[in-house]
CSV table of C-alpha atoms and ligand atoms in Angstrom, one decimal:
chain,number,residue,atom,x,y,z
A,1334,UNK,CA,122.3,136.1,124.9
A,1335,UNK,CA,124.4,133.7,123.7
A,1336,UNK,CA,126.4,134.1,120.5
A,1337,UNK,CA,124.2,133.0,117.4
A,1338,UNK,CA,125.5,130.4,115.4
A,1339,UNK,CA,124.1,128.5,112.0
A,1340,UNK,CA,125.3,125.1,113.8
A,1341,UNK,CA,126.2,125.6,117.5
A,1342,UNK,CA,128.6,122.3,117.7
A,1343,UNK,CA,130.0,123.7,121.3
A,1344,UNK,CA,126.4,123.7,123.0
A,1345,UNK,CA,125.8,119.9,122.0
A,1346,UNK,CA,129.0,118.8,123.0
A,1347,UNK,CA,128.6,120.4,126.8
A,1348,UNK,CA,125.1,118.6,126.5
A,1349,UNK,CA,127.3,115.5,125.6
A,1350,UNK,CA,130.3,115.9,127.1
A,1351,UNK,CA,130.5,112.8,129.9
A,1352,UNK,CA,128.9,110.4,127.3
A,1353,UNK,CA,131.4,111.5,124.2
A,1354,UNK,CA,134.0,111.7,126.4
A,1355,UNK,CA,133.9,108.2,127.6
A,1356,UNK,CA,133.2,106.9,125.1
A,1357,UNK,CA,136.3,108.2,123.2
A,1358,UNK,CA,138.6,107.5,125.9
A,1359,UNK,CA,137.0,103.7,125.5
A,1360,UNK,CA,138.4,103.8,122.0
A,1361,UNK,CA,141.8,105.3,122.9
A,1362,UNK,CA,142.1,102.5,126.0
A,1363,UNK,CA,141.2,99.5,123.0
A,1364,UNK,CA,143.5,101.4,120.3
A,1365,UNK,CA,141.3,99.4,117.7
A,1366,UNK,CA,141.4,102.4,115.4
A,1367,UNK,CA,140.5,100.6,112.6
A,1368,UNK,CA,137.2,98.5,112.4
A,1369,UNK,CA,137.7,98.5,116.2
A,1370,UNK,CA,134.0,96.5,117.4
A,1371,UNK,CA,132.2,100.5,118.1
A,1372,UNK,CA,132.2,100.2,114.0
A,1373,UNK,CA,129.9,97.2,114.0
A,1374,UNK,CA,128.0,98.1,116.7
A,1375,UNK,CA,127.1,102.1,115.7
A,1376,UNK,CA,125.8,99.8,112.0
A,1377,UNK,CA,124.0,97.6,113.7
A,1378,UNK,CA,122.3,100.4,116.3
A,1379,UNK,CA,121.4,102.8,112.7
A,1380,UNK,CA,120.4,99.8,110.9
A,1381,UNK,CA,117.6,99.3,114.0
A,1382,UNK,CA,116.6,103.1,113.8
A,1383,UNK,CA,116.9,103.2,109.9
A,1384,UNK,CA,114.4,99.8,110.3
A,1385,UNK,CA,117.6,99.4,106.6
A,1386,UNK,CA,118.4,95.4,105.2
A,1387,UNK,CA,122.1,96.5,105.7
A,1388,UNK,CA,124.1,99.7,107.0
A,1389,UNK,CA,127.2,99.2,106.0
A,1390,UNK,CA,129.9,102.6,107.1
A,1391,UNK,CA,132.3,104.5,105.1
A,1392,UNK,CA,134.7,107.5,105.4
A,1393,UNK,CA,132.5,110.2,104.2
A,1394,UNK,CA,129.2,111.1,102.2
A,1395,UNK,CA,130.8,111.8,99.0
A,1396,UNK,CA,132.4,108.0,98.9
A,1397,UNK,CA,129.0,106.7,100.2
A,1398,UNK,CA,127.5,107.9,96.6
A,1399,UNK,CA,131.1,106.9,94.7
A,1400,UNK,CA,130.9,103.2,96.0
A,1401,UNK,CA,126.8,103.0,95.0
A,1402,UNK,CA,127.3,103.6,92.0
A,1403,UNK,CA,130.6,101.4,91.8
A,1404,UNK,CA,128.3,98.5,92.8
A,1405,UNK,CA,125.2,99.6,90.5
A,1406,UNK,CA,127.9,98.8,88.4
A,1407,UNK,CA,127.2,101.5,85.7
A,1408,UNK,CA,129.5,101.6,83.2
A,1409,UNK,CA,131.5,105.1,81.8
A,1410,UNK,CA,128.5,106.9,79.4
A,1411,UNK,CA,125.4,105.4,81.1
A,1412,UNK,CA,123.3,108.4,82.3
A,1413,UNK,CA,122.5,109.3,85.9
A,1414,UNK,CA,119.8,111.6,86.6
A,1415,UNK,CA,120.2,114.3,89.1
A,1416,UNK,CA,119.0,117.5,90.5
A,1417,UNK,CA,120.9,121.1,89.8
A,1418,UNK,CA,120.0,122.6,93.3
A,1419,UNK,CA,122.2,120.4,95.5
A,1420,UNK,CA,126.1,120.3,97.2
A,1421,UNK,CA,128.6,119.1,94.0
A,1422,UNK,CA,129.0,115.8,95.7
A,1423,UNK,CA,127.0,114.0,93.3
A,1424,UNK,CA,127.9,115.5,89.9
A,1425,UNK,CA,131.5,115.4,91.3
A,1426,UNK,CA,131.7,111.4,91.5
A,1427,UNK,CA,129.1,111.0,88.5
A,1428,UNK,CA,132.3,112.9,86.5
A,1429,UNK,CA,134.9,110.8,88.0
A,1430,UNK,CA,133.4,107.6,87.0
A,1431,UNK,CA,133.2,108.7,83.6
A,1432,UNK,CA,129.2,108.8,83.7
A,1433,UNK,CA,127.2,111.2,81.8
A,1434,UNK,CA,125.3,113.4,84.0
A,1435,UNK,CA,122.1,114.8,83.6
A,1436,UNK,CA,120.7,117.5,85.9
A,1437,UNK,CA,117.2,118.3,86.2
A,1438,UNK,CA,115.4,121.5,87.9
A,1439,UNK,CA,113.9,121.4,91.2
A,1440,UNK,CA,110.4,122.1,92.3
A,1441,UNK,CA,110.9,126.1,93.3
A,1442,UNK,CA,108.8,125.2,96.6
A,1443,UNK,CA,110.0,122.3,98.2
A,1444,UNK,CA,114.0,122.4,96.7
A,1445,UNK,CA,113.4,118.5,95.6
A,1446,UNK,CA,114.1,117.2,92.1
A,1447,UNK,CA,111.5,117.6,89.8
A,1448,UNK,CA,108.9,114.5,88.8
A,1449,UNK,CA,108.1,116.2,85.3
A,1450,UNK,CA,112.1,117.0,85.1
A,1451,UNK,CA,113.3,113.4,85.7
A,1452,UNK,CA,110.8,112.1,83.4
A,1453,UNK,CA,111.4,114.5,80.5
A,1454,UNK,CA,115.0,113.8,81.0
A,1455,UNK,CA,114.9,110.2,80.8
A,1456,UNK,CA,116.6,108.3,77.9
A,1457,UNK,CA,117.2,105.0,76.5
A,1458,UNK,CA,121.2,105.3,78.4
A,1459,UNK,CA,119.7,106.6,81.1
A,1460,UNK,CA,121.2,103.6,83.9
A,1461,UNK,CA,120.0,105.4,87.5
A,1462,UNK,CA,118.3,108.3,89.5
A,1463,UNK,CA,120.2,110.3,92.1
A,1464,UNK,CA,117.3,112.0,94.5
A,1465,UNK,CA,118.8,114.3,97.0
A,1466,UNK,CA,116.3,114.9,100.2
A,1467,UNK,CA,117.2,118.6,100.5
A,1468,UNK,CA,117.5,120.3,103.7
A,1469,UNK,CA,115.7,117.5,105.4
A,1470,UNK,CA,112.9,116.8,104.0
A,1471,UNK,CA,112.4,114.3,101.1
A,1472,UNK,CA,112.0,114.3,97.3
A,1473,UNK,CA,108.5,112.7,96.1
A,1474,UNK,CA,110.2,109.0,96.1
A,1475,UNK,CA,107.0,107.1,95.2
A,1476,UNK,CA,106.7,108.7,91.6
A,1477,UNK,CA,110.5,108.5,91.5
A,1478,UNK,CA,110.5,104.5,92.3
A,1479,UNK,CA,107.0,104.3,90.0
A,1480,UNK,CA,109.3,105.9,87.1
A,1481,UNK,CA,112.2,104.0,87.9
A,1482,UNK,CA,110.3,100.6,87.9
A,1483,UNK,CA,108.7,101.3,84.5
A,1484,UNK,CA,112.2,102.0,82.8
A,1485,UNK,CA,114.6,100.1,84.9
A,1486,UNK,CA,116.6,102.1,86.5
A,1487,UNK,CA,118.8,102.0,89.8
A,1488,UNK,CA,117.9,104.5,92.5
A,1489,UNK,CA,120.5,106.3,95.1
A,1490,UNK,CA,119.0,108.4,97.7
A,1491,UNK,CA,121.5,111.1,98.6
A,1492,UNK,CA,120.2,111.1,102.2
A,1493,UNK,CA,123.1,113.0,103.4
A,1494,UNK,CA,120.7,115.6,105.1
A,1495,UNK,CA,118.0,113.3,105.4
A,1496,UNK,CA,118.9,111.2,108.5
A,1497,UNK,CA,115.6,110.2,110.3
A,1498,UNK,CA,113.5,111.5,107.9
A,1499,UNK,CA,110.2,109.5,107.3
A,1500,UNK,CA,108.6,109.2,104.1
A,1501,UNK,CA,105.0,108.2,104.0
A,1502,UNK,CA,103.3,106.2,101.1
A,1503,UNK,CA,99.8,106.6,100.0
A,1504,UNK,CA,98.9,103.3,101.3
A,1505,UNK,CA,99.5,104.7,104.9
A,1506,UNK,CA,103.0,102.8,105.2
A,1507,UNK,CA,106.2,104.3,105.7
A,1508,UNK,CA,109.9,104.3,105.5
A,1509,UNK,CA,113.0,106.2,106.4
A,1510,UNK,CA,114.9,108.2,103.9
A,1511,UNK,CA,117.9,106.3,102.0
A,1512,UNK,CA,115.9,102.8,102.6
A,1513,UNK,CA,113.6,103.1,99.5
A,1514,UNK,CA,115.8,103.1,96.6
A,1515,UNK,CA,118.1,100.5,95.8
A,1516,UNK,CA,120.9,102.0,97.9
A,1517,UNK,CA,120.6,105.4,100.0
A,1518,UNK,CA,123.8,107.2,101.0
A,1519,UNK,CA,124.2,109.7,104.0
A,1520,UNK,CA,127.3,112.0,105.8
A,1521,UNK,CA,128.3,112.5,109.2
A,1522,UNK,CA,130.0,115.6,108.9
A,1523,UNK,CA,130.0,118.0,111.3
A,1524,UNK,CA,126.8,120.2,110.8
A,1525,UNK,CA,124.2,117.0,109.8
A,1526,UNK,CA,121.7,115.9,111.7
A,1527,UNK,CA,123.8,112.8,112.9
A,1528,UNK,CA,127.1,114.1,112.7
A,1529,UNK,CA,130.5,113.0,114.2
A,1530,UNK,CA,133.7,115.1,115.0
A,1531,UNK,CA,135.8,114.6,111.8
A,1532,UNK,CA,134.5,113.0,108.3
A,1533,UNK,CA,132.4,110.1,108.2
A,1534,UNK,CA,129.5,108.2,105.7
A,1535,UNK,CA,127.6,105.2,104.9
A,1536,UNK,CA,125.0,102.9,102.9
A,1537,UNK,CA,121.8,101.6,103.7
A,1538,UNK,CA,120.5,98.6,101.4
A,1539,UNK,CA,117.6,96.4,101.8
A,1540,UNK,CA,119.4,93.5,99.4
A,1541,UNK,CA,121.8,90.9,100.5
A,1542,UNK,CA,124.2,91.0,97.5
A,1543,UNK,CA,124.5,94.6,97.2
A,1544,UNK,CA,125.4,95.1,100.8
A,1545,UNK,CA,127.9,92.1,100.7
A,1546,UNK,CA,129.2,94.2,97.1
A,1547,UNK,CA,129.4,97.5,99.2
A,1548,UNK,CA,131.3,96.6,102.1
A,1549,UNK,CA,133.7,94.6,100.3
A,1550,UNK,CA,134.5,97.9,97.6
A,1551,UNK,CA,134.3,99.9,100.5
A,1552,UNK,CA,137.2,98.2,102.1
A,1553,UNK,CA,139.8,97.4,98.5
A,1554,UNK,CA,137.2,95.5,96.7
A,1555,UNK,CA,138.4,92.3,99.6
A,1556,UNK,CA,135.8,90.4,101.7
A,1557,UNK,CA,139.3,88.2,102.6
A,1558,UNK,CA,142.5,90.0,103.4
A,1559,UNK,CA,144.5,90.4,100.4
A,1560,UNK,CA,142.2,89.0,98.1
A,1561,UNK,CA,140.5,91.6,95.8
A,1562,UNK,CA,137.2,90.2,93.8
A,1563,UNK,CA,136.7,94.4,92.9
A,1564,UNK,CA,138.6,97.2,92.3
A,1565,UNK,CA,138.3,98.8,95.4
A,1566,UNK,CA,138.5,102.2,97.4
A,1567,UNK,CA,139.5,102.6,100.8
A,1568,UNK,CA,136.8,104.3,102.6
A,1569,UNK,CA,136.2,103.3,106.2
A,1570,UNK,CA,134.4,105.2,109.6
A,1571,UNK,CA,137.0,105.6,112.0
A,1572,UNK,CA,136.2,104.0,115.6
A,1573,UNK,CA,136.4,107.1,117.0
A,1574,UNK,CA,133.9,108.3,115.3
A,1575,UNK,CA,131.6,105.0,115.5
A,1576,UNK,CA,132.2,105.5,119.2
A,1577,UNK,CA,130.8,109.6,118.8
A,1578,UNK,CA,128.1,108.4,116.4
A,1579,UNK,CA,126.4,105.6,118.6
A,1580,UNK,CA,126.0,108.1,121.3
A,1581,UNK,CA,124.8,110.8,119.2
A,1582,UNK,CA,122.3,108.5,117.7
A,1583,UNK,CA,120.2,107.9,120.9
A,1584,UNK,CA,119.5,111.7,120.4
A,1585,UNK,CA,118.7,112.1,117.2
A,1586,UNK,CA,114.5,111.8,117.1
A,1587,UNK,CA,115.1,114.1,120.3
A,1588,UNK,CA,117.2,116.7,118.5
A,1589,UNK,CA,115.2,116.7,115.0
A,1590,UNK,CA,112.1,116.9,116.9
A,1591,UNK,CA,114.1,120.7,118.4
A,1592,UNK,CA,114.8,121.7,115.2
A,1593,UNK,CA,110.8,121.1,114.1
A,1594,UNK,CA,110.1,123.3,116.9
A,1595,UNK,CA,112.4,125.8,115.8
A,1596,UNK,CA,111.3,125.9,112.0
A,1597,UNK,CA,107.2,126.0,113.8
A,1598,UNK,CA,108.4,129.0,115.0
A,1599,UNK,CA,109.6,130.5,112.5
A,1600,UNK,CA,107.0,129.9,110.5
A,1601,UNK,CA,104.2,131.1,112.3
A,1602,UNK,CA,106.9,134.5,113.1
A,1603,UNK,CA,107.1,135.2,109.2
A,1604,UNK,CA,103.5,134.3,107.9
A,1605,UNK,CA,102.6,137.7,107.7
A,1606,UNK,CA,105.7,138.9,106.5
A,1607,UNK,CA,105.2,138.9,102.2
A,1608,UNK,CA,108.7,139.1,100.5
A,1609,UNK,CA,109.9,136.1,102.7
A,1610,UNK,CA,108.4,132.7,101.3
A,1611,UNK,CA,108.9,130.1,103.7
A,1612,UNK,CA,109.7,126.7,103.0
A,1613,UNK,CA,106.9,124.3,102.2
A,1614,UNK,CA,106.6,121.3,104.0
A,1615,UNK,CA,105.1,118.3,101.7
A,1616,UNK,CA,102.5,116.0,102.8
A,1617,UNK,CA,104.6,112.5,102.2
A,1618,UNK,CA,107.9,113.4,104.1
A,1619,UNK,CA,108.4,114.6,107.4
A,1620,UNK,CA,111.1,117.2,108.0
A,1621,UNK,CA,114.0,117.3,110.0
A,1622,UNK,CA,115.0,121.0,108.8
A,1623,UNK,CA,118.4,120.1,108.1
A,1624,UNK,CA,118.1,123.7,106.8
A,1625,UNK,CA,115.2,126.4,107.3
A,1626,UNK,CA,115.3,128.1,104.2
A,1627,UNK,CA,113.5,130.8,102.7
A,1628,UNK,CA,113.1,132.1,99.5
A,1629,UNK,CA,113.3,136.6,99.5
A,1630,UNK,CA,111.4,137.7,96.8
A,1631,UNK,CA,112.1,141.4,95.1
A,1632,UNK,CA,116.0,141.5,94.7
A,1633,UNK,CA,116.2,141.7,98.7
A,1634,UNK,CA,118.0,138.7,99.9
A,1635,UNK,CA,121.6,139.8,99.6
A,1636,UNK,CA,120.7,143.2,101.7
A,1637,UNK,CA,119.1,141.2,104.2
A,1638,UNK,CA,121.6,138.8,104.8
A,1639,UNK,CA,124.2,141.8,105.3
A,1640,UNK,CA,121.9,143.6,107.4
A,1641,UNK,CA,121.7,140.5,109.3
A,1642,UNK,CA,125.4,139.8,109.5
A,1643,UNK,CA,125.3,143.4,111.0
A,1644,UNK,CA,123.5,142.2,113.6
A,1645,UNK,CA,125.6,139.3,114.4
A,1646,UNK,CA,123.0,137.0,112.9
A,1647,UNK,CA,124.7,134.2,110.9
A,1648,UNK,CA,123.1,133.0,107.6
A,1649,UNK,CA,124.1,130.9,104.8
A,1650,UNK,CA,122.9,130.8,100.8
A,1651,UNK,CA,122.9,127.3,100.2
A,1652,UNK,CA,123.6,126.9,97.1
A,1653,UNK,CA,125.1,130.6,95.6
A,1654,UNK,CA,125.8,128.8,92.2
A,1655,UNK,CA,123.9,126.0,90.1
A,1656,UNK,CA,126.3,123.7,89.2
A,1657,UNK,CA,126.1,123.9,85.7
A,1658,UNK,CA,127.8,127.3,86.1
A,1659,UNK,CA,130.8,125.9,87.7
A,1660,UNK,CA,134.1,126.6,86.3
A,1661,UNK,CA,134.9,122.0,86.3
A,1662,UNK,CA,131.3,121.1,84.5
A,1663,UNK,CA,130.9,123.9,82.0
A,1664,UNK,CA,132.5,120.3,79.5
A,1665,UNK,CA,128.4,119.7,80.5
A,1666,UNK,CA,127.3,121.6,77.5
A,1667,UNK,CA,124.7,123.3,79.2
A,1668,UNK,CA,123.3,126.8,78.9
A,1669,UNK,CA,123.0,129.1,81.2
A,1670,UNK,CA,119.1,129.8,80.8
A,1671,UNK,CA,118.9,125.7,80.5
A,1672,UNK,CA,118.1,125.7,85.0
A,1673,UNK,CA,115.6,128.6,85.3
A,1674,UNK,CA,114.4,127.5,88.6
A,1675,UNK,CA,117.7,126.8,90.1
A,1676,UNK,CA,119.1,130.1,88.9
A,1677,UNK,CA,116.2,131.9,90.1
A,1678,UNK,CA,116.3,129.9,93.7
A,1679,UNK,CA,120.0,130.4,93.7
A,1680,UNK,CA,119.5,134.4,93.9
A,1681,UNK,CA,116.3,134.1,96.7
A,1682,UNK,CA,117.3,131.4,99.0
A,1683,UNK,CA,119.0,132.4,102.9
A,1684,UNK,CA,119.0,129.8,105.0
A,1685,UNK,CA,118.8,130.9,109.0
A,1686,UNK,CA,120.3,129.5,112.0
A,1687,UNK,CA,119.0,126.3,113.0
A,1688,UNK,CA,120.1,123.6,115.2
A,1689,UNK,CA,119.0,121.7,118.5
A,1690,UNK,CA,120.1,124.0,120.8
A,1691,UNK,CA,118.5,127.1,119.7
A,1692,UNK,CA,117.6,129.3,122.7
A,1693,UNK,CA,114.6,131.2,122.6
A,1694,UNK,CA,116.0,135.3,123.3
A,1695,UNK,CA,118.2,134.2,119.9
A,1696,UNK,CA,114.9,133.2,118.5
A,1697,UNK,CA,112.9,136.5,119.1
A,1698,UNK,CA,116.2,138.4,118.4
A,1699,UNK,CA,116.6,136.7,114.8
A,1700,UNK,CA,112.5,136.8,114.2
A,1701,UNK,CA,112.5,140.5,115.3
A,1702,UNK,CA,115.6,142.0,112.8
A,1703,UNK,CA,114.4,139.9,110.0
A,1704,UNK,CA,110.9,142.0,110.6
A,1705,UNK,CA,112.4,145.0,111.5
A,1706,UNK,CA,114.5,144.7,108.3
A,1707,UNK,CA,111.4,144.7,106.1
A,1708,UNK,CA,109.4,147.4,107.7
A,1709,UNK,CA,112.3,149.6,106.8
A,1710,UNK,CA,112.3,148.9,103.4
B,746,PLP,C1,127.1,116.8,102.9
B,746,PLP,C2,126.6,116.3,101.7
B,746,PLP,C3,127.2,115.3,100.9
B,746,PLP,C4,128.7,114.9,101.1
B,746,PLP,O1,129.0,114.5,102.3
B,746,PLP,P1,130.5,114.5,102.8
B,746,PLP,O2,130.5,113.6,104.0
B,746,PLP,O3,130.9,115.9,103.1
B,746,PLP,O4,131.4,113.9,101.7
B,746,PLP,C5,126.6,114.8,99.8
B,746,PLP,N1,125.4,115.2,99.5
B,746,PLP,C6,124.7,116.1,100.2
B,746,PLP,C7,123.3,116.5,99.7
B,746,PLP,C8,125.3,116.7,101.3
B,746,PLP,O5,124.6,117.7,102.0
């Protein structure tokens, strides 16, 4: 059996290899490093899947949410609205702009932000709504937009796991995550969905002037050389990585579509199994099972994830700590019983391997310890 792993990034590249490899050495031959033409075309190619106004490309997910909310333009104190059970990207830039953040529980079934949360939390400063499509699959984004619309605020998607996902509205139409709100954000690190070899981001916009905004903080605030209508950042995608992307991207439906598969099984492997709660796929999103994560009920998640690791089965908690409990935002104010859902879901959740290449002896190898681990107890 080949060795488990929670993202096997060697098996896709062998899948890849001729493809990425050329396409690389293409990049190397032009030495257009910078904004080399791959750049435009990978936007152009995710803008077409994305069915997005505008894709414009960055250097990394994190900057994707900083430059949003630079061209929101909220101003230092307005509030920003967003969930506790998430990576720190988005408090992280919230702080550095000097914005007040709010965090909000999630629903303890489906990870995503809370409706009742974001609406008890809303105030007259309150300025936008961060939703982060957790682990694949996304937050409830038409009660989000109906609340957002009815108190005018911006909303940023953090799509940064969500690549691909569709979100289905109860008129029977639907959309791709990150191209709802008024900008949605996404990464290309490594272990996402649609991932390059290195750092990488971008935006997706459906209006004109935002996108034109976007692109021109995204490159020092210029849409001429040396002349700076914004104060600027300099986040760009490599060519290199462009190059990477737009090949990766032909795959994408292909390799979510292998991870479905994997989560199908292991759902039907643990159904029966009572301490493990699986994840609960919503009716208005599909899933790409960015993560499969499960929730261990009775104390037992920490002895299973050792007696996994004995095993040589990989997991990972995503997320160990709510971020109110971090050292850098206890200045928040909050309490620590203020997040009784995230603490509670930060003790039960294990996420197990998953990724496109999953074979299926690892399958029946994982399915059969986590089992066997149970029985035991
Ligand atoms: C990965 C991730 C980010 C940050 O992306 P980087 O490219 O690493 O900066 C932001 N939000 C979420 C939810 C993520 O998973």
């Amino acid at each position: 059996m080949r060795e488990i792993q929670m993202v096997d990034l060697k098996a896709q590249y062998e899948k890849l290899r001729t493809e990425i490899d050329a396409a690389i050495k293409s990049v190397l031959t032009s030495t257009a490093f910078i904004k080399g033409p791959e750049v435009k075309f990978f936007e152009e190619e995710l803008q077409k899947y994305l069915n997005a106004g505008h894709v414009i490309s960055c250097a990394n997910g994190t900057d994707a949410l900083q430059i949003a909310m630079m061209a929101l333009g909220l101003n230092p104190g307005d509030e920003v609205i967003t969930t506790n059970f998430t990576f720190v990207s988005t408090v992280e830039v919230v702080a550095l702009l000097g914005l007040k953040l709010v965090l909000v529980d999630p629903d303890p079934c489906n990870y995503n932000i809370s409706i009742e949360g974001i609406r008890k939390a809303i105030s007259p400063r309150t300025k936008a709504i961060v939703p982060v499509h957790l682990f694949g699959q996304c937050a409830d984004m038409e009660s989000i937009m109906t609340l957002a619309k009815k108190h005018g605020l911006f909303v940023i998607e953090d799509a940064a796991q969500a690549t691909g996902t569709d979100y289905f509205f109860s008129d029977g139409t639907s959309k791709k995550a990150g191209t709802i709100g008024d900008i949605g954000t996404t990464s290309f690190f490594p272990s996402k969905n649609l991932a390059c070899y290195g750092d990488g981001g971008a935006m997706f916009t459906n209006d004109d002037l935002l996108a034109k905004k976007l692109k021109s903080i995204a490159n020092h605030g210029q849409k001429v050389k040396y002349h700076h209508d914004y104060i600027g950042v300099n986040s760009r995608l490599d060519t290199i990585q462009a190059a990477i992307l737009s090949v990766k991207l032909k795959h994408l439906s292909q390799f979510n579509s292998a991870r479905r598969s994997v989560a199908d099984f292991y759902d039907k492997a643990f159904a029966g199994c009572s301490p493990v709660i699986l994840p609960e796929r919503v009716s208005y999103s599909s899933h790409i099972f960015h993560q499969y994560t499960i929730r261990v009920k009775d104390g037992k998640r920490d002895a299973l994830k050792s007696f996994l690791e004995s095993k040589g089965i990989p997991t990972i908690i995503y997320y160990p700590g709510p971020l109110h409990f971090q050292e850098a935002y206890r200045f928040l104010g909050y309490r620590e019983d203020d997040f009784p859902v995230t603490t509670a879901l930060c003790k039960e959740v294990l996420s197990l391997p998953m990724h496109p290449d999953m074979e299926q002896d690892q399958l029946d190898y994982i399915v059969l310890n986590v089992l066997r681990f149970f029985k035991k107890q």
